[in-house]
JSON list of C-alpha atoms in Angstrom, two decimals:
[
{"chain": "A", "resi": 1, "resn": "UNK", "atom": "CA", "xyz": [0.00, 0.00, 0.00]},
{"chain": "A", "resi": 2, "resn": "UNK", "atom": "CA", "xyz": [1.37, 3.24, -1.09]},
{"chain": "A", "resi": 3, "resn": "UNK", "atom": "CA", "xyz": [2.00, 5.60, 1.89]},
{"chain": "A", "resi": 4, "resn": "UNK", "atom": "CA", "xyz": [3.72, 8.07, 4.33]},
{"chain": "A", "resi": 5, "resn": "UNK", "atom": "CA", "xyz": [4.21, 7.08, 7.70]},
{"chain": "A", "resi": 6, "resn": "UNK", "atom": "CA", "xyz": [5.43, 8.93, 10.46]},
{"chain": "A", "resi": 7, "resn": "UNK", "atom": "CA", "xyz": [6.31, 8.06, 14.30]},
{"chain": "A", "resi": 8, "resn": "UNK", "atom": "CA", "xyz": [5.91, 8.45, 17.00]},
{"chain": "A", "resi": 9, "resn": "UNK", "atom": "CA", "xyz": [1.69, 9.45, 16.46]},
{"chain": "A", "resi": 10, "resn": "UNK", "atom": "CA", "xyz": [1.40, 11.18, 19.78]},
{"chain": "A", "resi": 11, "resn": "UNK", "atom": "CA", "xyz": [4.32, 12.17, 21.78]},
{"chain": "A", "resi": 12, "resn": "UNK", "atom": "CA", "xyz": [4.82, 14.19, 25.54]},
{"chain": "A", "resi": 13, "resn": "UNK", "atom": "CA", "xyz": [8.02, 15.49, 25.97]},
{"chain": "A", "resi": 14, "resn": "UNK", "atom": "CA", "xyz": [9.72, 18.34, 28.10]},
{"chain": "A", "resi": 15, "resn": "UNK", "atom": "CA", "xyz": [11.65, 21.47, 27.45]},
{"chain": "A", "resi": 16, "resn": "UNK", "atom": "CA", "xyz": [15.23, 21.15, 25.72]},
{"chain": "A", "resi": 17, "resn": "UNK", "atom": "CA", "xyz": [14.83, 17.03, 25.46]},
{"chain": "A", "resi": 18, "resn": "UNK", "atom": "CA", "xyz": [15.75, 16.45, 21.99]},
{"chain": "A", "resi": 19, "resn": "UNK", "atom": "CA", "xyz": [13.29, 14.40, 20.01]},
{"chain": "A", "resi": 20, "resn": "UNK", "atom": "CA", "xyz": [13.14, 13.06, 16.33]},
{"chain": "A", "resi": 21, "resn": "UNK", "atom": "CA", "xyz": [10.19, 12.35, 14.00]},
{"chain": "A", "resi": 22, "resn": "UNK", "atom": "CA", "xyz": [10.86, 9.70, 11.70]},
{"chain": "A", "resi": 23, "resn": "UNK", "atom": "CA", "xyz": [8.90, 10.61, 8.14]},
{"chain": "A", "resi": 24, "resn": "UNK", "atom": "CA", "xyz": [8.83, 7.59, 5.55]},
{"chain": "A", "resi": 25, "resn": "UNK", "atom": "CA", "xyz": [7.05, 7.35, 2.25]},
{"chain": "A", "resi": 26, "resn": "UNK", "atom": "CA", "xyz": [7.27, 4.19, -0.07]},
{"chain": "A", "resi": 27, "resn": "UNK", "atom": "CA", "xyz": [6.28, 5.81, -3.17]},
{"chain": "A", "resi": 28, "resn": "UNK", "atom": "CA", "xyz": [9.40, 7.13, -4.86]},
{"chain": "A", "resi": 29, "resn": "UNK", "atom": "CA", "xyz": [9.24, 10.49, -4.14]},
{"chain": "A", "resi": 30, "resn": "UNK", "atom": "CA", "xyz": [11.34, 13.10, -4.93]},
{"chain": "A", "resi": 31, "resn": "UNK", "atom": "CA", "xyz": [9.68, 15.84, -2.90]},
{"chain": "A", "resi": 32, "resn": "UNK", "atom": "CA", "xyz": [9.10, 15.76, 1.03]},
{"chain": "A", "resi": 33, "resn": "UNK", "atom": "CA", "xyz": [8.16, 18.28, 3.48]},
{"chain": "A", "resi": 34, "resn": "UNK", "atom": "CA", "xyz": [7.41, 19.10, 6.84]},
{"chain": "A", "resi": 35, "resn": "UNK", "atom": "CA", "xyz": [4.50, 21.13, 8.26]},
{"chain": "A", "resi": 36, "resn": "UNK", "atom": "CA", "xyz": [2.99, 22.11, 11.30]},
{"chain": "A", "resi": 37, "resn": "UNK", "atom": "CA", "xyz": [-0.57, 22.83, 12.28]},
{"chain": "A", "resi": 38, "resn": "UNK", "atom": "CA", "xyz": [-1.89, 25.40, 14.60]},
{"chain": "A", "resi": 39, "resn": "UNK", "atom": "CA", "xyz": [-5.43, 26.51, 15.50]},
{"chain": "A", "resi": 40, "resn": "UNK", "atom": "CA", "xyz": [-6.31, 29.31, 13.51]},
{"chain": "A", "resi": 41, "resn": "UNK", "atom": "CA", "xyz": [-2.78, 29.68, 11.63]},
{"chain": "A", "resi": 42, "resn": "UNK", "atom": "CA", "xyz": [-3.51, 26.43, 8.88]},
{"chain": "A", "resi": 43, "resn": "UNK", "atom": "CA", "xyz": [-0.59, 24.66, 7.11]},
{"chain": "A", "resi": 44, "resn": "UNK", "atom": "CA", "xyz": [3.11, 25.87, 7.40]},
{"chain": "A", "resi": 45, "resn": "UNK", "atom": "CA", "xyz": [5.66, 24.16, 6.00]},
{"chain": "A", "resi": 46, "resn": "UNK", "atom": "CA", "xyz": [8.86, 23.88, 7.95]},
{"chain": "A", "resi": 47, "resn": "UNK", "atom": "CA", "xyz": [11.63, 22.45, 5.84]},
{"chain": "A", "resi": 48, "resn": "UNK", "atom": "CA", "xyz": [11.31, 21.02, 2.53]},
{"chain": "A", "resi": 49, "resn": "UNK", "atom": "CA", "xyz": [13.27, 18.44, 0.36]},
{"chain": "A", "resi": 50, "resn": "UNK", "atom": "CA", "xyz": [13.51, 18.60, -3.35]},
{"chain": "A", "resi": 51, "resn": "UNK", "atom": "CA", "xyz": [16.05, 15.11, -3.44]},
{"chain": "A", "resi": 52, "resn": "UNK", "atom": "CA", "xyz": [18.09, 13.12, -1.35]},
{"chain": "A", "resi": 53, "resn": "UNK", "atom": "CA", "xyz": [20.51, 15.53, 0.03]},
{"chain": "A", "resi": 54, "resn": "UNK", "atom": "CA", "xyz": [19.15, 18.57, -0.95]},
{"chain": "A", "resi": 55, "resn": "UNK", "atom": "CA", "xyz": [16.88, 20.73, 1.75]},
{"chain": "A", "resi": 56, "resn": "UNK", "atom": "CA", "xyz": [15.39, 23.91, 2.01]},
{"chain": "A", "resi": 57, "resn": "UNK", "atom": "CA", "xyz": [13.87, 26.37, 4.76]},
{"chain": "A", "resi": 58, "resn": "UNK", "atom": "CA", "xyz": [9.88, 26.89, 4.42]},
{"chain": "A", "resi": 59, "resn": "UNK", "atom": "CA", "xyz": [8.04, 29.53, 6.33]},
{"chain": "A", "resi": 60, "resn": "UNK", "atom": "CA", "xyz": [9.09, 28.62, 9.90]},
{"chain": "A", "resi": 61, "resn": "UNK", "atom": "CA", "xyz": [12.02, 26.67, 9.96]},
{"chain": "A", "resi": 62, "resn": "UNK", "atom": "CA", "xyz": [13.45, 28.07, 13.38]},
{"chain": "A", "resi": 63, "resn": "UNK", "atom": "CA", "xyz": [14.19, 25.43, 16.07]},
{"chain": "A", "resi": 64, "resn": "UNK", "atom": "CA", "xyz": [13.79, 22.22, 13.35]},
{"chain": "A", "resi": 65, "resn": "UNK", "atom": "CA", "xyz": [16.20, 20.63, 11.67]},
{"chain": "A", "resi": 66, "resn": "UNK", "atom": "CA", "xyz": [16.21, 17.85, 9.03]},
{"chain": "A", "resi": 67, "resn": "UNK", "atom": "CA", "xyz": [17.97, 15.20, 6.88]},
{"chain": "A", "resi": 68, "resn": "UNK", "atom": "CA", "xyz": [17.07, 13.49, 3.60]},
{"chain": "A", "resi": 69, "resn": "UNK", "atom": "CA", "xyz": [19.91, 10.74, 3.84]},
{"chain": "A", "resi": 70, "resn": "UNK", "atom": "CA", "xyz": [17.68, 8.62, 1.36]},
{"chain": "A", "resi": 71, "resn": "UNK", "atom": "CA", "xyz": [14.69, 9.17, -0.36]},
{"chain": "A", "resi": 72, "resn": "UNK", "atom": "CA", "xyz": [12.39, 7.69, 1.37]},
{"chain": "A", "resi": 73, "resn": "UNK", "atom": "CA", "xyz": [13.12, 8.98, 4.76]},
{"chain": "A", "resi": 74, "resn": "UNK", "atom": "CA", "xyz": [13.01, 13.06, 5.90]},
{"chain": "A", "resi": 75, "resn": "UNK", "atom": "CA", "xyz": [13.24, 13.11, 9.56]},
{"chain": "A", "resi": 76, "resn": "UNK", "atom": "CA", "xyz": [12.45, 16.26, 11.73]},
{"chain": "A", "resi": 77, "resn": "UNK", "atom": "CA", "xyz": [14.80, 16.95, 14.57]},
{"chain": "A", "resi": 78, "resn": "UNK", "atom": "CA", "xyz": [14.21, 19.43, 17.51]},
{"chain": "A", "resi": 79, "resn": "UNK", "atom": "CA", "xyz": [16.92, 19.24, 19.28]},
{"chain": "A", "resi": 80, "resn": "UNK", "atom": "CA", "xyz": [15.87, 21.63, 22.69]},
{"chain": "A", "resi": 81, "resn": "UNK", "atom": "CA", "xyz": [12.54, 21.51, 22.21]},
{"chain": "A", "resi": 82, "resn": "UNK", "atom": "CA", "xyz": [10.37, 24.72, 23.61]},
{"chain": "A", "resi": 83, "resn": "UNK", "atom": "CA", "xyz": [6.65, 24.72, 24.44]},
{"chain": "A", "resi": 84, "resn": "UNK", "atom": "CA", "xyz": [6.10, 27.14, 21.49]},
{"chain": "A", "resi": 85, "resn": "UNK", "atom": "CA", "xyz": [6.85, 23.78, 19.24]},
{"chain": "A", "resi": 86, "resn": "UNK", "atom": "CA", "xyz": [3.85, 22.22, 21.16]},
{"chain": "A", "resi": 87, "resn": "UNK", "atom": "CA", "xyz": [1.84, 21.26, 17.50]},
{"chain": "A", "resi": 88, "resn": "UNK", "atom": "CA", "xyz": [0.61, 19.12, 14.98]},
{"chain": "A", "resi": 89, "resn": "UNK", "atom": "CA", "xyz": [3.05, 17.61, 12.70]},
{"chain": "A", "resi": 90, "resn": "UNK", "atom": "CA", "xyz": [2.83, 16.59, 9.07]},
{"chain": "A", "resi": 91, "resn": "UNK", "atom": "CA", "xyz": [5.04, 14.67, 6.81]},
{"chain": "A", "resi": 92, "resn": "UNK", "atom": "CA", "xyz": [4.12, 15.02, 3.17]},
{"chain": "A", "resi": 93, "resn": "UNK", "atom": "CA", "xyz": [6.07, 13.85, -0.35]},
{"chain": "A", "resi": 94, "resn": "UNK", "atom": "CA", "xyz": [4.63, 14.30, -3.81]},
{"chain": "A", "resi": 95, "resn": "UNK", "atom": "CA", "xyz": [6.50, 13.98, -7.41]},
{"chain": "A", "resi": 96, "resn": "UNK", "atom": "CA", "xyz": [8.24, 16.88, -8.06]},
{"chain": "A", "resi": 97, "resn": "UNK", "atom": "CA", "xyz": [8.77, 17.18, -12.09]},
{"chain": "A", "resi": 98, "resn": "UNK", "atom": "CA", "xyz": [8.48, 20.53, -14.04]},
{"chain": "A", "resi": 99, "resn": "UNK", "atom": "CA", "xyz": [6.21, 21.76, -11.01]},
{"chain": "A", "resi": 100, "resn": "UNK", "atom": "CA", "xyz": [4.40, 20.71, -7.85]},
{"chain": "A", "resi": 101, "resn": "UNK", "atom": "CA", "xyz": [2.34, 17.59, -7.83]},
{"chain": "A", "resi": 102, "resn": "UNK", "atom": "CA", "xyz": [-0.30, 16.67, -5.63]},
{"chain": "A", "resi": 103, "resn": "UNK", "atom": "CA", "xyz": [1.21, 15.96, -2.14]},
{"chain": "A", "resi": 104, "resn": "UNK", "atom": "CA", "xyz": [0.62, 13.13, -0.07]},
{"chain": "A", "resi": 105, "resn": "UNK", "atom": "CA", "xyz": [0.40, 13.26, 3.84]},
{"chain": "A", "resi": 106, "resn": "UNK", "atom": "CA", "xyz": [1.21, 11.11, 6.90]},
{"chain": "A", "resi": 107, "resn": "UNK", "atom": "CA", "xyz": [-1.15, 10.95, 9.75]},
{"chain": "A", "resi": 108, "resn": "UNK", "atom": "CA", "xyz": [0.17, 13.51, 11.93]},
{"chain": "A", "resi": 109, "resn": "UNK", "atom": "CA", "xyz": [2.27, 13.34, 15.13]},
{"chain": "A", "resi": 110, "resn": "UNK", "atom": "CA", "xyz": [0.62, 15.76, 17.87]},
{"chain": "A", "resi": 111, "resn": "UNK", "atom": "CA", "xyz": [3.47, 17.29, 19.94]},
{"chain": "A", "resi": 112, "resn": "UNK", "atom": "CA", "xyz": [3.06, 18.24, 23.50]},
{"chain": "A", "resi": 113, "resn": "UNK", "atom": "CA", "xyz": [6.33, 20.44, 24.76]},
{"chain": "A", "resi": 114, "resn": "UNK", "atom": "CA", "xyz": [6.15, 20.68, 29.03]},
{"chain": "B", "resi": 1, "resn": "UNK", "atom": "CA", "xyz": [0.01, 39.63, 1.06]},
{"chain": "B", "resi": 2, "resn": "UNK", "atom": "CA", "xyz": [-0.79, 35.76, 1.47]},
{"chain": "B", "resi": 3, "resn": "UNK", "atom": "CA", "xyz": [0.02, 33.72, -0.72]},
{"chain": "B", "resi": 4, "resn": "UNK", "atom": "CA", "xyz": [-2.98, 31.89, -0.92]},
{"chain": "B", "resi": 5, "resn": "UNK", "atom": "CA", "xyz": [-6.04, 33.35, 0.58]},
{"chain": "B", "resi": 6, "resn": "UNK", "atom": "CA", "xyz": [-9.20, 31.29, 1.60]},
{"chain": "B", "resi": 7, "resn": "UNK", "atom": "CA", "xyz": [-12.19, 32.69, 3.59]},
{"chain": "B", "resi": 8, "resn": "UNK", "atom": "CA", "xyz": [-11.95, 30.97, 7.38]},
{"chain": "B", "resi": 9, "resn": "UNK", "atom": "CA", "xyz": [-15.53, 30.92, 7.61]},
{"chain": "B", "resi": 10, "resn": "UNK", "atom": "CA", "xyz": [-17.29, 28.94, 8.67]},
{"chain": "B", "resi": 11, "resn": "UNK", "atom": "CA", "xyz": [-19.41, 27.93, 6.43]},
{"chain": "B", "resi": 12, "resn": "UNK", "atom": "CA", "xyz": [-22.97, 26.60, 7.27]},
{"chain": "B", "resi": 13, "resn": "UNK", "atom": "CA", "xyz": [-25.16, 24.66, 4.34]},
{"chain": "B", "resi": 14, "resn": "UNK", "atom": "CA", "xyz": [-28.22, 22.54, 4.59]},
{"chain": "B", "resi": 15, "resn": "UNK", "atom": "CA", "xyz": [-28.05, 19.10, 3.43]},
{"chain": "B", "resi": 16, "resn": "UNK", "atom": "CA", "xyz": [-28.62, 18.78, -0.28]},
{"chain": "B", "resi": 17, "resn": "UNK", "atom": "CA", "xyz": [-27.62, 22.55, -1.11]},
{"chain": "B", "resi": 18, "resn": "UNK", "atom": "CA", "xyz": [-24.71, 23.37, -3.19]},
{"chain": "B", "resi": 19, "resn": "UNK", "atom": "CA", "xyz": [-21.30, 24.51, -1.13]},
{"chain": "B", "resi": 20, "resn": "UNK", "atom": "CA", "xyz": [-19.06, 27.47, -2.54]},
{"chain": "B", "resi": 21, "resn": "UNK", "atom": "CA", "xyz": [-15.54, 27.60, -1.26]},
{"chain": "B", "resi": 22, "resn": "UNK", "atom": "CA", "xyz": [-13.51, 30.32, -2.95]},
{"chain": "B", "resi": 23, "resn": "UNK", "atom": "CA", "xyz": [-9.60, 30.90, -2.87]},
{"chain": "B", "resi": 24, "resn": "UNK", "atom": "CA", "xyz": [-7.16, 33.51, -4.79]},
{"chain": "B", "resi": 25, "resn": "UNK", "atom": "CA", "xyz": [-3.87, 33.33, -5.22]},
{"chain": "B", "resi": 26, "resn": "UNK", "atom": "CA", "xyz": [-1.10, 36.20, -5.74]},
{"chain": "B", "resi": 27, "resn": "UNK", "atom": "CA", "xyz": [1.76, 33.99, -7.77]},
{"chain": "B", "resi": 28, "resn": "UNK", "atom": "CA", "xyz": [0.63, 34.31, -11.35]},
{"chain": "B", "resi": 29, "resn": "UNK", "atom": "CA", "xyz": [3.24, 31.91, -12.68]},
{"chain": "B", "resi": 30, "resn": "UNK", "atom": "CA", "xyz": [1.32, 29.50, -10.54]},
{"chain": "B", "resi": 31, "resn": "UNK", "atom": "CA", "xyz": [0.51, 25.91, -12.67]},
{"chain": "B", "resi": 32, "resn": "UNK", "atom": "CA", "xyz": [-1.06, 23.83, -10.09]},
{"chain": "B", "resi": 33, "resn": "UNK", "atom": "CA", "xyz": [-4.10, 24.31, -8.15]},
{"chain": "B", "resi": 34, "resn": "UNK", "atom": "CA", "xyz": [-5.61, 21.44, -5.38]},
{"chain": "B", "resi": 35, "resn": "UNK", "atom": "CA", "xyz": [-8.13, 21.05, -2.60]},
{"chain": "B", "resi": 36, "resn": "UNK", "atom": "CA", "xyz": [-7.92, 19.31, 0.18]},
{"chain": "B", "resi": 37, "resn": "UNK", "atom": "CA", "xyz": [-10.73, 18.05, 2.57]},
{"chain": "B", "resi": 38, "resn": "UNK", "atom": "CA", "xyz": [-9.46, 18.08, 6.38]},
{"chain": "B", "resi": 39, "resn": "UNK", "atom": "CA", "xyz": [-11.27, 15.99, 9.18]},
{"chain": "B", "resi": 40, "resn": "UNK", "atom": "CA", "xyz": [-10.74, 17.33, 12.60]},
{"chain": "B", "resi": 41, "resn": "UNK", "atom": "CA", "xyz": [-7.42, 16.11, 13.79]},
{"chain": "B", "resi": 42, "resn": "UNK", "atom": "CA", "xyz": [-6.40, 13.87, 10.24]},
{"chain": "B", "resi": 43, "resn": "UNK", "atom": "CA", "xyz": [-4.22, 14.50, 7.95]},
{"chain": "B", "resi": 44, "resn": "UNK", "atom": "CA", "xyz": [-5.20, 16.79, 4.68]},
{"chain": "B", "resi": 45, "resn": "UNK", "atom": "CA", "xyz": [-6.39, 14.39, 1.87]},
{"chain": "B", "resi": 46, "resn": "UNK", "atom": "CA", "xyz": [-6.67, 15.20, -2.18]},
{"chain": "B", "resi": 47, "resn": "UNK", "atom": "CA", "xyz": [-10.07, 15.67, -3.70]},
{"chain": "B", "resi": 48, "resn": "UNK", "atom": "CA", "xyz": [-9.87, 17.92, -6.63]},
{"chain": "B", "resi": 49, "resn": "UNK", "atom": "CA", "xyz": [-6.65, 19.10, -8.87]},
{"chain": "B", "resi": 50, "resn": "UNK", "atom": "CA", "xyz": [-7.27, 21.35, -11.66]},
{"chain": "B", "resi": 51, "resn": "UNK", "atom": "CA", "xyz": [-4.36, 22.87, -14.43]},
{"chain": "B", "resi": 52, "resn": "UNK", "atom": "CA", "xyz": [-6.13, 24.54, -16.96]},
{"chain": "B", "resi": 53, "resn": "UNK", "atom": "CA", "xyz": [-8.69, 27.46, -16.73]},
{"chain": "B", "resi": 54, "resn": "UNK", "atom": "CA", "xyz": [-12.39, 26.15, -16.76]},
{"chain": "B", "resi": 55, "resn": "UNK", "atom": "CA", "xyz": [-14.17, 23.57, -15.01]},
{"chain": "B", "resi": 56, "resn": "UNK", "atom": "CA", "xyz": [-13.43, 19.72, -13.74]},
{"chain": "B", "resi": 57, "resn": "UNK", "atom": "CA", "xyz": [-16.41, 17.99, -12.29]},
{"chain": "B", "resi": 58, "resn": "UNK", "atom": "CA", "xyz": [-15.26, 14.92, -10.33]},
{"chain": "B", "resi": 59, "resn": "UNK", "atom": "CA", "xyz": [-18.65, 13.37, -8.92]},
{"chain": "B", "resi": 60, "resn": "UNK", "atom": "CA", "xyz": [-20.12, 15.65, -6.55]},
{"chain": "B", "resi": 61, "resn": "UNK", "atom": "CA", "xyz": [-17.37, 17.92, -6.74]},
{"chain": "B", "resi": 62, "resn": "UNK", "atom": "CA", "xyz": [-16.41, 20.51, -9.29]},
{"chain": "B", "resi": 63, "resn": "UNK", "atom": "CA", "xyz": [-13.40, 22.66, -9.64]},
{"chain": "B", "resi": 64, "resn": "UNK", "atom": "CA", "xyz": [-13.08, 25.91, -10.96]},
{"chain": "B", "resi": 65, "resn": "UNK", "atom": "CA", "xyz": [-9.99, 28.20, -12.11]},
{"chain": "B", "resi": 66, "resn": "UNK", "atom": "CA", "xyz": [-9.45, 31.27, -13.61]},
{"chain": "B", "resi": 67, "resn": "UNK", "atom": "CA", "xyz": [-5.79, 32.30, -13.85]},
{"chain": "B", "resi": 68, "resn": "UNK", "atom": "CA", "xyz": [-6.64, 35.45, -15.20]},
{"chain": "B", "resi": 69, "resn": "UNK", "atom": "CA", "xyz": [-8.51, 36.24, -12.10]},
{"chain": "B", "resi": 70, "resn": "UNK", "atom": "CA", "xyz": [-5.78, 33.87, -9.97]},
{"chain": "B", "resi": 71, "resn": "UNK", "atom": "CA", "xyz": [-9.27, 32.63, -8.68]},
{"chain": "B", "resi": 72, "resn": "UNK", "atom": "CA", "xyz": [-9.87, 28.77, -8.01]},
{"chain": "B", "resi": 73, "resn": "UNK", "atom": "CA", "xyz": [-13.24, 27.78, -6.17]},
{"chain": "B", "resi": 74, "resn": "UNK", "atom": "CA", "xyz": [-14.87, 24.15, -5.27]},
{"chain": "B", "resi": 75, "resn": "UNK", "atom": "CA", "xyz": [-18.42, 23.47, -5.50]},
{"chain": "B", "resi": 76, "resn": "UNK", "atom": "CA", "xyz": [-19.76, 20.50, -3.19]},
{"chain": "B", "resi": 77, "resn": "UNK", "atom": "CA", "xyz": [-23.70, 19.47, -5.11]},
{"chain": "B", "resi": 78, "resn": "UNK", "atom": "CA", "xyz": [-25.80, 17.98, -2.73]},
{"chain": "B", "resi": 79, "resn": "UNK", "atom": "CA", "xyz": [-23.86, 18.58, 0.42]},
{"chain": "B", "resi": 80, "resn": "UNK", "atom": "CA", "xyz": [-23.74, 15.75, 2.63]},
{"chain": "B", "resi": 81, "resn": "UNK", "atom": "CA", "xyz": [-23.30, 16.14, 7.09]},
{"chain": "B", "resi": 82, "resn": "UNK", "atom": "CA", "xyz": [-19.80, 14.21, 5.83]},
{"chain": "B", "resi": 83, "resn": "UNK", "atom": "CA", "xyz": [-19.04, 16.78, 3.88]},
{"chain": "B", "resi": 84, "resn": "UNK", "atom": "CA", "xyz": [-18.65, 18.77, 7.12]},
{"chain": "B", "resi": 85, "resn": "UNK", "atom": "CA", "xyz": [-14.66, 19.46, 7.27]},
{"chain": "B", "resi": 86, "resn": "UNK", "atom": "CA", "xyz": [-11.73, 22.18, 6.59]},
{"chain": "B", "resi": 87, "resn": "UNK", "atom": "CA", "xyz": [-11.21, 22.53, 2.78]},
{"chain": "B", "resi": 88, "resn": "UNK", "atom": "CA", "xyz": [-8.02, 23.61, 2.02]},
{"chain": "B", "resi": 89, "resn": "UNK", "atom": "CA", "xyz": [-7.01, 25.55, -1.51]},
{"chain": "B", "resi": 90, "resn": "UNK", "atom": "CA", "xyz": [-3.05, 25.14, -1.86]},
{"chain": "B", "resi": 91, "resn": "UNK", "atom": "CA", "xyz": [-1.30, 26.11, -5.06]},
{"chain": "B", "resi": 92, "resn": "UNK", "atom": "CA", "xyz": [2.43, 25.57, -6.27]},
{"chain": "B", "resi": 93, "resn": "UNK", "atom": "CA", "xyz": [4.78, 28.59, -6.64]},
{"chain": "B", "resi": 94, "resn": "UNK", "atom": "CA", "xyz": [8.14, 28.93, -5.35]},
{"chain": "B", "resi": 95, "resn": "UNK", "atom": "CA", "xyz": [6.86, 26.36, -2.89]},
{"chain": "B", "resi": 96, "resn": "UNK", "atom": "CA", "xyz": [3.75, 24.49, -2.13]},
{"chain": "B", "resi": 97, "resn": "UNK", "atom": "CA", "xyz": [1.59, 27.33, -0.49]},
{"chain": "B", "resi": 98, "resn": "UNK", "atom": "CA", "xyz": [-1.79, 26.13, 1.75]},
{"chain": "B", "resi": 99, "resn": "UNK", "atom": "CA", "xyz": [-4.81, 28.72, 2.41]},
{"chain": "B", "resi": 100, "resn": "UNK", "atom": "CA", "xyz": [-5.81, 28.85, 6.36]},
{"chain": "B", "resi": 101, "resn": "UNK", "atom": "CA", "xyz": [-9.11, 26.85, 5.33]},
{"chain": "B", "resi": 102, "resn": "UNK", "atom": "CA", "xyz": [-12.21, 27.70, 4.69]},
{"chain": "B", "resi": 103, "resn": "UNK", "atom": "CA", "xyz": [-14.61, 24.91, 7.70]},
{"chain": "B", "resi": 104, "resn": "UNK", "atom": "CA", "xyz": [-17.77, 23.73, 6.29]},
{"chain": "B", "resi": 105, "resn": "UNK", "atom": "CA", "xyz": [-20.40, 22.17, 8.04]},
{"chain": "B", "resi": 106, "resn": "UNK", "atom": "CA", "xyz": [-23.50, 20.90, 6.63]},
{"chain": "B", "resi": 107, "resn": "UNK", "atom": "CA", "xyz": [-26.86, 20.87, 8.33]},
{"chain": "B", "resi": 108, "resn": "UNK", "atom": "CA", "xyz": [-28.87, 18.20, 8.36]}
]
């Protein structure tokens, strides 16, 4: 079955623990990317990924950081976590040709920062 | 200025009327236009992509574009209480850009 997972699904951490969410798609994608969720605020992406070893900042990329080692996998890494990063989390990947293709999303990690 | 701009709403319907959900754009080199339908809590899934001004009808659902207007809107016929969810508009650009939503709920 073609699909992105992501883990952990739920996850309660505290302040400055560093945490990683593992993002993994099986359909050949080129193109990943992070988002988070917020009430009121909709979809913004965090980091994106174009290829395997190519990343780049989206709208609110301060505190994350990622890796695209191989193309299936895009992990997100908060490495002192703050409550502010308390969230909903999205994984996404798509086909990336001459332009964007429809992306396809994981199903979410909620983050709770103490 | 947003990139992509959807009304918040919300959006109230009765069941069986015909729902409107309207989004503009500001990127006019923009190829790709898509809707999502949102549950409460779930991930964003794909229900309509459109390229090309004019209409694509996809059962219930039909999209509309007009680039020269950098307008795209959805139309839900015969509006269902499952229907009831956050539609999202996103278009591509210099990167894949989402609207805030626009939440529909549909009255039975």
């Amino acid at each position: 079955e073609a699909q992105v997972t992501q883990n952990p699904r739920y996850l309660i951490t505290v302040t400055g623990k560093k945490l990683t969410v593992t993002c993994s798609q099986n359909m050949n994608h080129e193109y990943m990317s992070w988002y988070r969720q917020d009430p009121g605020l909709g979809l913004r992406q965090i980091y994106y990924s174009m290829n395997v070893e190519v990343t780049d900042k989206g709208d609110v990329p301060e505190g994350y950081k990622v890796s695209r080692k191989e193309k299936r996998n895009f992990p997100l890494i908060l490495e002192s976590p703050s409550p502010n990063q308390t969230s909903l989390y999205f994984c996404a990947s798509s086909f990336f040709g001459v332009s964007y293709n429809e992306q396809f999303f994981g199903p979410g990690t909620r983050l709770t920062v103490l | 200025q947003k990139e992509v701009e959807q009304n918040s709403g919300p959006l109230s319907v009765p069941e069986g009327a015909i729902a409107s959900l309207n989004c503009t754009y500001s990127d006019r080199g923009s190829q790709s236009f898509f809707w999502y339908r949102q549950y409460s809590g779930k991930s964003p899934e794909l229900i309509m992509s459109i390229y090309s001004n004019g209409d694509k009808e996809d059962g219930r659902f039909t999209a509309q574009l007009n680039k020269a207007s950098q307008y795209v809107s959805l139309l839900i016929r015969d509006s269902q209480p499952s229907d009831s969810a956050t539609y999202l508009c996103a278009v591509d650009g210099n990167q894949f850009y989402f609207g805030t939503g626009t939440s529909l709920t549909v009255i039975p």
